Every structure is written in C-alpha cells, then in structure tokens.
Coordinates of C-alpha atoms and ligand atoms in Angstrom, one line a residue:
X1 CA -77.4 62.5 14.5
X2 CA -73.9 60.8 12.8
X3 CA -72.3 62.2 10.6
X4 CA -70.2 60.8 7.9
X5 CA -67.1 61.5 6.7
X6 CA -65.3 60.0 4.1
X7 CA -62.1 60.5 1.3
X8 CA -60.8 60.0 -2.1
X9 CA -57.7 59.9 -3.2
X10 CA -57.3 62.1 -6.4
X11 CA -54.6 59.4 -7.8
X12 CA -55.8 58.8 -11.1
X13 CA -59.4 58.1 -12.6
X14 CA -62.7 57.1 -10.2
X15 CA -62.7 53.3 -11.1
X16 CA -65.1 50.7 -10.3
X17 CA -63.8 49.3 -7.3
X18 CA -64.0 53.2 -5.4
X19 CA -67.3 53.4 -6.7
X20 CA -68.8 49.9 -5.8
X21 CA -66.8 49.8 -2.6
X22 CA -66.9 53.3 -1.3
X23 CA -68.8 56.5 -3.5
X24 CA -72.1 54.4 -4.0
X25 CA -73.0 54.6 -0.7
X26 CA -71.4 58.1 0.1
X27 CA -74.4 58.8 -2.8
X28 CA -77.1 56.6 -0.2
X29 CA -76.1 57.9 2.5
X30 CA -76.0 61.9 2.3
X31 CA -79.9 61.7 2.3
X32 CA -79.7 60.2 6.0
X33 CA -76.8 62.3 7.7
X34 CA -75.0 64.7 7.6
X35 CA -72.2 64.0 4.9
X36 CA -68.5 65.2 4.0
X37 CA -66.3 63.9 1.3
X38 CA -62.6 65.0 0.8
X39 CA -60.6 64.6 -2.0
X40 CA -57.6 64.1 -0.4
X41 CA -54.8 65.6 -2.5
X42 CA -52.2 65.7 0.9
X43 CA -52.5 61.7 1.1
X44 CA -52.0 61.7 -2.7
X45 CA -48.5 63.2 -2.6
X46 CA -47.1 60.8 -0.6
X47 CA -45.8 58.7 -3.5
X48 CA -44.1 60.0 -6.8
X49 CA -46.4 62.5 -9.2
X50 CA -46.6 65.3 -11.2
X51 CA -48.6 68.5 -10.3
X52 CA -50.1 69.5 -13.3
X53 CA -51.6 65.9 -13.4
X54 CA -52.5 66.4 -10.3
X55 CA -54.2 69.5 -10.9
X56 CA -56.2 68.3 -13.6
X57 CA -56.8 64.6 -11.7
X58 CA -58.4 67.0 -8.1
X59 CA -60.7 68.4 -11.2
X60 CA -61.7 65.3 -12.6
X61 CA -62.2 63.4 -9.5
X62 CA -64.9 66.3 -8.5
X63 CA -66.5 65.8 -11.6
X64 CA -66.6 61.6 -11.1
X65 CA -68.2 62.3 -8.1
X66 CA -70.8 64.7 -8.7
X67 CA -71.4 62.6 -11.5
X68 CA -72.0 59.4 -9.6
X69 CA -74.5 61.1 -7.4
X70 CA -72.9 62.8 -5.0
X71 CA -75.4 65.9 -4.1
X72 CA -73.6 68.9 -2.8
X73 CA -76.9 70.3 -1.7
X74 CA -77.5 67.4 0.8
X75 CA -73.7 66.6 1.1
X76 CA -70.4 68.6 1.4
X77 CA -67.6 68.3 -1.1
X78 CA -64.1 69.9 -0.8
X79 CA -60.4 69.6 -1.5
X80 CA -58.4 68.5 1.5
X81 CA -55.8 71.1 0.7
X82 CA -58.1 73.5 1.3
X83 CA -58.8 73.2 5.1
X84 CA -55.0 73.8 6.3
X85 CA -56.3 72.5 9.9
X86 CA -56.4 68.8 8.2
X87 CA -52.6 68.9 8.4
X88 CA -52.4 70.8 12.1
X89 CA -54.6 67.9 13.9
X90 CA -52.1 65.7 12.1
X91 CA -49.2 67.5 13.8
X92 CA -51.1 66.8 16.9
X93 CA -51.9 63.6 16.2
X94 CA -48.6 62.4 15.1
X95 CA -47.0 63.1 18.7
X96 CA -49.6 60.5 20.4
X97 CA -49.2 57.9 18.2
X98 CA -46.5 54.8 18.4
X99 CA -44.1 54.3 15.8
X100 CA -44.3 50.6 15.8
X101 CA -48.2 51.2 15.2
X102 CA -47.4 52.9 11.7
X103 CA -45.0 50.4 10.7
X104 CA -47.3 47.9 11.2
X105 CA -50.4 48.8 8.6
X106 CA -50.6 47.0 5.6
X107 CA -50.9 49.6 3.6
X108 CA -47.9 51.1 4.6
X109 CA -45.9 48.1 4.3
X110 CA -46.9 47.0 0.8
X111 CA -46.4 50.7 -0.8
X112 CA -42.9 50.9 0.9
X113 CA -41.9 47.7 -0.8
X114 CA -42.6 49.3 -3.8
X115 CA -41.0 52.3 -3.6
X116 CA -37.4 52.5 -3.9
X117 CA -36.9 55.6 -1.1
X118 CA -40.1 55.8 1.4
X119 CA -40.8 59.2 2.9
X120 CA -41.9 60.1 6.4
X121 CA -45.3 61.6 4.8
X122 CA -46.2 58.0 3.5
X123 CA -46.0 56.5 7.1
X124 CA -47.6 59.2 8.5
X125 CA -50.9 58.8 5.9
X126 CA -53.1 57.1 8.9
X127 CA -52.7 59.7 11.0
X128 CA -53.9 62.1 8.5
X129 CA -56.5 60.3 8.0
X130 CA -57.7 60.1 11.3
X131 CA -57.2 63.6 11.3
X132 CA -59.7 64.0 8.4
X133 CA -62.0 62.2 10.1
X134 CA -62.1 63.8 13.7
X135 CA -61.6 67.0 12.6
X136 CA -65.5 66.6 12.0
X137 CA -66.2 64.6 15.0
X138 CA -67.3 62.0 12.1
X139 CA -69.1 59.0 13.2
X140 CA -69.4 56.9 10.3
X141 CA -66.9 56.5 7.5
X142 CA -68.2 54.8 4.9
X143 CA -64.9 52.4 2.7
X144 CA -63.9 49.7 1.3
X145 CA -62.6 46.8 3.0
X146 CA -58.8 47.9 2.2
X147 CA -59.7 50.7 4.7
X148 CA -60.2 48.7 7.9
X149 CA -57.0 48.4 9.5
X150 CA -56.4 52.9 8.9
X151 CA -59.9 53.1 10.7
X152 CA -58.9 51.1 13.4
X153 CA -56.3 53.6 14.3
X154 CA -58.4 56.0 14.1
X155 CA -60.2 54.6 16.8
X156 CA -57.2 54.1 18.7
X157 CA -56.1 57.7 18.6
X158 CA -59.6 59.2 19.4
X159 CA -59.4 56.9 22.1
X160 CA -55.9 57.8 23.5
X161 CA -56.4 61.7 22.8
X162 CA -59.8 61.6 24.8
X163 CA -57.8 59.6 27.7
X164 CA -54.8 62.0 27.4
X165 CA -56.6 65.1 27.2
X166 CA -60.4 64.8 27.4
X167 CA -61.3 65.7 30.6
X168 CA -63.3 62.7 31.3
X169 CA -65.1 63.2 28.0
X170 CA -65.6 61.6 24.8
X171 CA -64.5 64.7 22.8
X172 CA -63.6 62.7 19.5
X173 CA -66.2 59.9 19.1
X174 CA -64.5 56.6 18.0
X175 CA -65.4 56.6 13.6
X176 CA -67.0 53.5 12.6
X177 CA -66.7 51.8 9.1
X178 CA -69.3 51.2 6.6
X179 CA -69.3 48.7 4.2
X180 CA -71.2 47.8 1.0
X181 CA -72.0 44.3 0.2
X182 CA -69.5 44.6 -2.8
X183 CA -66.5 45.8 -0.1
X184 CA -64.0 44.3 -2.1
X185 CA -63.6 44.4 -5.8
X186 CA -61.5 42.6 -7.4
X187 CA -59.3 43.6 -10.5
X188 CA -59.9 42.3 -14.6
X189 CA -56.9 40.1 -13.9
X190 CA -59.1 38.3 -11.0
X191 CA -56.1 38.1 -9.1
X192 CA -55.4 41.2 -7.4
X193 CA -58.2 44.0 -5.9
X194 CA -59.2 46.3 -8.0
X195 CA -56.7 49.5 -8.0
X196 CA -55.1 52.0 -9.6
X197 CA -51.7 51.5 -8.9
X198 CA -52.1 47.7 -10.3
X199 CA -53.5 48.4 -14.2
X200 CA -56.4 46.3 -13.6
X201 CA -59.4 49.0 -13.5
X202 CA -62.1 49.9 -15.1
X203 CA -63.3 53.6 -14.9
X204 CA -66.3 55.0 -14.1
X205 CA -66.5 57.7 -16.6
X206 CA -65.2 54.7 -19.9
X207 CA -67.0 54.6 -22.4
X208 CA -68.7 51.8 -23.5
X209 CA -66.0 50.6 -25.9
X210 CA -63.6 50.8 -23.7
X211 CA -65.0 48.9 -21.2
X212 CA -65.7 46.2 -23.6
X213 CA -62.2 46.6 -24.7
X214 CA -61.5 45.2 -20.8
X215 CA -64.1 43.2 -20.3
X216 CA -63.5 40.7 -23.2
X217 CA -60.5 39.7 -22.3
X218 CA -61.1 39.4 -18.4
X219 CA -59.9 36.6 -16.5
X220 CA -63.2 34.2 -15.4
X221 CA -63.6 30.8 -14.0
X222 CA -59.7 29.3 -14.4
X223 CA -61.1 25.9 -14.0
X224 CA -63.5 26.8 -17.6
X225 CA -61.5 25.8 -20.3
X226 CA -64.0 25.0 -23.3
X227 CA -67.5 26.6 -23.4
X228 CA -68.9 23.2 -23.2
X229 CA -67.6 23.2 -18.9
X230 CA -70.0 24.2 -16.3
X231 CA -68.3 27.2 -14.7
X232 CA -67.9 28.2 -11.4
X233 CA -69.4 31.7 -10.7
X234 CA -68.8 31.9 -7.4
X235 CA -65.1 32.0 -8.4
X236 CA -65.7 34.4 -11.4
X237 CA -64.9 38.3 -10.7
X238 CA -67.6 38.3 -13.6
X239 CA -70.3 37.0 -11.7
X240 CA -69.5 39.4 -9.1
X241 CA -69.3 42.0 -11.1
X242 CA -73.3 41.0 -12.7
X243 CA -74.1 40.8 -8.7
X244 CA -73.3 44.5 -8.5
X245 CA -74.8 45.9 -11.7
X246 CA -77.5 43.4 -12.5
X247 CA -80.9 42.8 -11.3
X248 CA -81.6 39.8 -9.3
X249 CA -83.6 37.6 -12.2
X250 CA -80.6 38.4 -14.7
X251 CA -77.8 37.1 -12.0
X252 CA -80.0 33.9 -11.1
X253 CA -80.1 33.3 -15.3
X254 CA -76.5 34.0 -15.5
X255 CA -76.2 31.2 -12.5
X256 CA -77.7 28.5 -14.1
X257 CA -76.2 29.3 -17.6
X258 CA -72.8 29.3 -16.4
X259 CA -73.6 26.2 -14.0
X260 CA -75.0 24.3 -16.6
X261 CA -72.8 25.7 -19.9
X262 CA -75.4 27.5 -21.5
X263 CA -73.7 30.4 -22.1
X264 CA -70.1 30.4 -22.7
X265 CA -68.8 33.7 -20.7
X266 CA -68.3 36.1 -24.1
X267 CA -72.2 35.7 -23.9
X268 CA -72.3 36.2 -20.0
X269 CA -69.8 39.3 -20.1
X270 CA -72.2 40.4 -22.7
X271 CA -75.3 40.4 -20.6
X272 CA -73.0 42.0 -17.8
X273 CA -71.9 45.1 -20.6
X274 CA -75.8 45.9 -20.9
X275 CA -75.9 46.0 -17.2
X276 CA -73.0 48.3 -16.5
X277 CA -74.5 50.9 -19.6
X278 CA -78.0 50.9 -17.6
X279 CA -76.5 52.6 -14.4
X280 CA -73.4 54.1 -16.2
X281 CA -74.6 55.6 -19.4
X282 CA -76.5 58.8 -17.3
X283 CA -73.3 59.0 -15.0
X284 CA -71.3 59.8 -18.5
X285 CA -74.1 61.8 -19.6
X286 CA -74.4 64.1 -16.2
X287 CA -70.1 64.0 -16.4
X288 CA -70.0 65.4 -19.7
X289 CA -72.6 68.4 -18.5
X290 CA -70.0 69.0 -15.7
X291 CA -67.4 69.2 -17.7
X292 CA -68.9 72.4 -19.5
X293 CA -69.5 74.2 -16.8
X294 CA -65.9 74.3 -14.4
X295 CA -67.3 77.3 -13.0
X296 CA -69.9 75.0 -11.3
X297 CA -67.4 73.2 -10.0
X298 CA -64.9 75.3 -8.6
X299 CA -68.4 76.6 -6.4
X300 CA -69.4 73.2 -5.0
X301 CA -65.0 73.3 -4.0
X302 CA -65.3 76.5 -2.7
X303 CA -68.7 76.2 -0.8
X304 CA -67.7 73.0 0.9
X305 CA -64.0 74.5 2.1
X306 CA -65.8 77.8 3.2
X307 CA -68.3 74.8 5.1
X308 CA -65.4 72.9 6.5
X309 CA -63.5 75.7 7.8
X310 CA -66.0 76.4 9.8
X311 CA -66.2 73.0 11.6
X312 CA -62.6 72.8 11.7
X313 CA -61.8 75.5 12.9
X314 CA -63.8 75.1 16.4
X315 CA -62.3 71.6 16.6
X316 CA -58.8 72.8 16.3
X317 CA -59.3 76.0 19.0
X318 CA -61.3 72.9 21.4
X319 CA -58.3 70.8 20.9
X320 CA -55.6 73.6 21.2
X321 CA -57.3 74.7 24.9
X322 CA -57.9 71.4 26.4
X323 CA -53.9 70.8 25.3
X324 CA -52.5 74.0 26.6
X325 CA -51.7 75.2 23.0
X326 CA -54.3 78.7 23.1
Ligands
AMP401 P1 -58.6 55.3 -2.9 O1 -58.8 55.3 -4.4 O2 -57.5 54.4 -2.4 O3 -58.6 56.7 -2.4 O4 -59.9 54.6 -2.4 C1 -61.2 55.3 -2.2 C2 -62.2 54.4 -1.7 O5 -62.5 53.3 -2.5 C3 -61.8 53.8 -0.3 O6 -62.9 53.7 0.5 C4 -61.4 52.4 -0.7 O7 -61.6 51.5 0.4 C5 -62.3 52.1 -1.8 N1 -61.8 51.1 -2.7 C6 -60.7 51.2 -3.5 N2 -60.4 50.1 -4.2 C7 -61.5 49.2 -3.9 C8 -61.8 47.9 -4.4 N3 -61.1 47.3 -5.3 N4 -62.9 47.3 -3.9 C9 -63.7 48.0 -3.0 N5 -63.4 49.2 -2.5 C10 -62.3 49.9 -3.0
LIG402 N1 -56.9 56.3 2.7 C1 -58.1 56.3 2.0 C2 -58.0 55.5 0.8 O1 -57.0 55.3 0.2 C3 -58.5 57.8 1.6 C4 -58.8 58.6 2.8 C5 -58.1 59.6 3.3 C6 -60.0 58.5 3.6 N2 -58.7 60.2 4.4 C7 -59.9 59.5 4.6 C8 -61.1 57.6 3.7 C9 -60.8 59.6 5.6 C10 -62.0 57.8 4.7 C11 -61.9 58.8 5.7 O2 -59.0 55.0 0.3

C-alpha cells in the first residue's frame, strides 16, 4: 500500500493557499493510506526568525491542522525536530547530490535574492526534504504546485542512492506528487501566489471580519472598471476562489452574473464570504476547542515522534549497512 508523506513549514499562520493546495487533501487522503505530516521547523530556520515565535508558530500550526481535519488516529502528526534522523539522511544525502543541482531550484534562487547573506542550510532545504520523504519510504507526497521542482530531486536522489548503493534494489521508491485541482492559489493582490512571505494571505483560522476585511478590497477582473462591464472570471482570483469553496450551482450563477454584469463583484465577493464561513466556521470552532486543551496536543506531537522514530530508525541502520557506515 503507498504511503504518504508530506510537510509544513511552521513560518507563520496556515493560510489559504497551504490549505487549498496541500492540507485538504492530506485530510482526504489519510482515510486511504497510510499518512505522515511533518511540521518542518528545520526547513523553517533557514531564513531569519525568532524562537519564541517559533515556538508558539510549531504550536499553532498543530492546532491549524488538527483543526482542518487532519486525524491523528488515521494519520501521523509530528515535529520534524523531533526525529534527529531527518537531519542524518540529509548528511547522507547531501554528499550524493551535485552542487549545480541546488543552485538551480527556483526556490532557492528566488529566497537568495531576497536575502542579503544566504546560508548553506537554505541551499541545502531540498535535500532535507528528500530526506523527510525517504526516511518513510513515502510514495506519494501530496503539494502544491510550488513543490514540483524539490520533488523532482527527490526522485533524482532516490534514484542515484539506489544506483550507488542499492544492491540492485529499489530501496528508496521514487515519491510522486499529488495535486489538488486548486494547486496554485493565487494571492488578494491577484498578482503573486498566495504566500506568507508576500503579505497577500488569508488565514485559515481569521475570523470572519477579518477575512472580509481582505476580501473587499481584493484585486478582480483588471479589465472591470464600472459595475455596468461584463467581467472576466476566468481572470478573477475571486472566481477561483468561489470554485474552491462554493457549490457547483452557486459558481455557474456567479458566471453568468459576472459575464453578463448582474452583479458587480462587492455582491459576488459577498456570495463567496458565505461560502468560505460554510466550511470555515467549524474549523474555527474545532481550533478554539484545541486551543484549551495543549495537553491534547503536545500527545498527538509526542505519539507521532515516538511513531516516526520507529520507522526512521530502521531506515537509517538499512542505509548505514548497505553504505558501510554500521
Ligand atoms: P509552506 O507553507 O511553504 O510550507 O507550504 C505548505 C504546502 O502548501 C506545500 O505543499 C505548498 O506547495 C502548498 N502551498 C503553499 N502556497 C500555496 C499556494 N499559494 N497555492 C497552492 N499551494 C500552496
Ligand atoms: N518545502 C515544503 C514547502 O515549503 C515543505 C516540506 C518540507 C515538505 N519537507 C517536505 C513537503 C516533505 C512535502 C514533503 O512547502
């Protein structure tokens, strides 16, 4: 049977995009495999932060995620940090992997330009997270589309260690991704993906207010100036946006009034509001429950370390004997 693996960043708050383009179907899949998520909190040092924020953002992200729908007693949930053999596979790792193959991911290249000193640990952050991944001999990985180009190397280097030290097996199977139809979303400025590092999110966990706060003023169709022009909703993050959270007859309505200028979008991003407070409001509800009980939490942490331990540890003595390292 597959199993899945797959990681957040504890960065800052879970927003829409993660949860459209990555924890929803983390929360599908578990009932069908076998299922790990990792907060990653060794990939989230890599740039500039503070650790008492990141303390309290390891917390919080646990609590989005349970929240969303993420079951810890179908799937496993635990903090990178906690499984030190994450950052030994890496060490491994990191000696059959090509420099030029690091300097080359996307990633990579746009968070460099945007720091002003870049650190070996942020060019190394694919090969963690193919350690992450084969550490569980993970099949699937279910991510957003931003994720690709990381996965591929993940490929590559479960490929190359197998070659290199395999023994004519396929010890590490090559991780596939899996994508949601909404695999890229794209930020309340319309311009840029939807991320945390950009200032164009919406959280998960806002409330109501505050998302209408955000949502008002969003960026639509350019091209609609007065109310009385037909939009454009393929165009329109809104519309994309009503495709994720609305049902079927309310996105064909908001079609034809936008295509026609029935609506102006104030009354479309109203519709959408309603929408987002169907699915969201019990994801508050169930977040605020969490938040009461941290004890809960800290056991769903601990459970799924004491569970990945166990996994990684085999892993690590398999690799260390087939390389000469036991
Ligand atoms: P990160 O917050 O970078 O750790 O991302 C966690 C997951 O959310 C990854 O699978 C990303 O690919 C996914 N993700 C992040 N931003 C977006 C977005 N704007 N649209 C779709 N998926 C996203
Ligand atoms: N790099 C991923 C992101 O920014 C997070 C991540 C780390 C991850 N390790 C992983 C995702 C392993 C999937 C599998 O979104």
């Amino acid at each position: 049977m597959s199993r899945i693996f797959s990681g957040i960043q504890p960065s800052g708050e879970l927003h829409l995009g993660n949860y459209l383009g990555a924890v929803k179907n983390w929360v599908q899949l578990q009932h069908q495999h076998p299922t790990i998520i990792s907060i990653v909190d060794y990939h989230a040092i890599t740039v500039a932060y503070d650790p008492e924020l990141l303390r309290v953002r390891r917390r919080e992200m646990a609590v989005s995620l349970l929240a969303a729908g993420v079951d810890p007693n179908v799937a496993t949930v635990f903090l990178q940090s906690a499984v030190p053999e994450h950052t030994e596979l890496q060490w491994i790792f990191n000696t059959i992997t090509p420099l030029g193959e690091l300097e080359r991911q996307t990633q990579f290249k746009d968070k460099s330009a945007r720091q002003e000193s870049v650190n070996a640990g942020l060019l190394m952050y694919p090969v963690l997270q193919a350690a992450d991944i084969l550490l569980y001999r993970a099949d699937l990985v279910p991510v957003g589309e931003d994720q690709m180009q990381h996965l591929e190397l993940s490929r590559v280097i479960a490929r190359r260690w197998n070659a290199a030290f395999g023994r004519g097996e396929d010890y590490f199977p090559e991780p596939q991704a899996v994508l949601t139809p909404t695999r890229r979303i794209m930020g309340l400025d319309g311009q840029a993906k939807m991320s945390k590092s950009m200032g164009n999110t919406i959280g998960l966990l806002e409330t109501r207010d505050e998302i209408w706060a955000k949502l008002r003023p969003a960026v639509t169709d350019p091209a609609r100036v007065r109310k009385t022009d037909p939009g454009h909703p393929d165009v329109c993050n809104i519309y994309h946006l009503h495709k994720a959270f609305s049902p079927p007859e309310t996105v064909k309505h908001v079609y034809e009034q936008c295509t026609t200028a029935g609506w102006g979008c104030i009354d479309c991003k109203k519709v959408l509001l309603e929408s987002m407070d169907q699915e969201l409001v019990p994801i508050r509800r169930r977040a605020a429950e969490l938040r009461e009980q941290p004890q809960r939490v800290d056991e769903v942490l601990a459970a799924g370390a004491t569970a990945c331990r166990a996994i990684a540890r085999q892993t690590v003595a398999d690799v260390r004997e087939r390389m000469g390292l036991d």
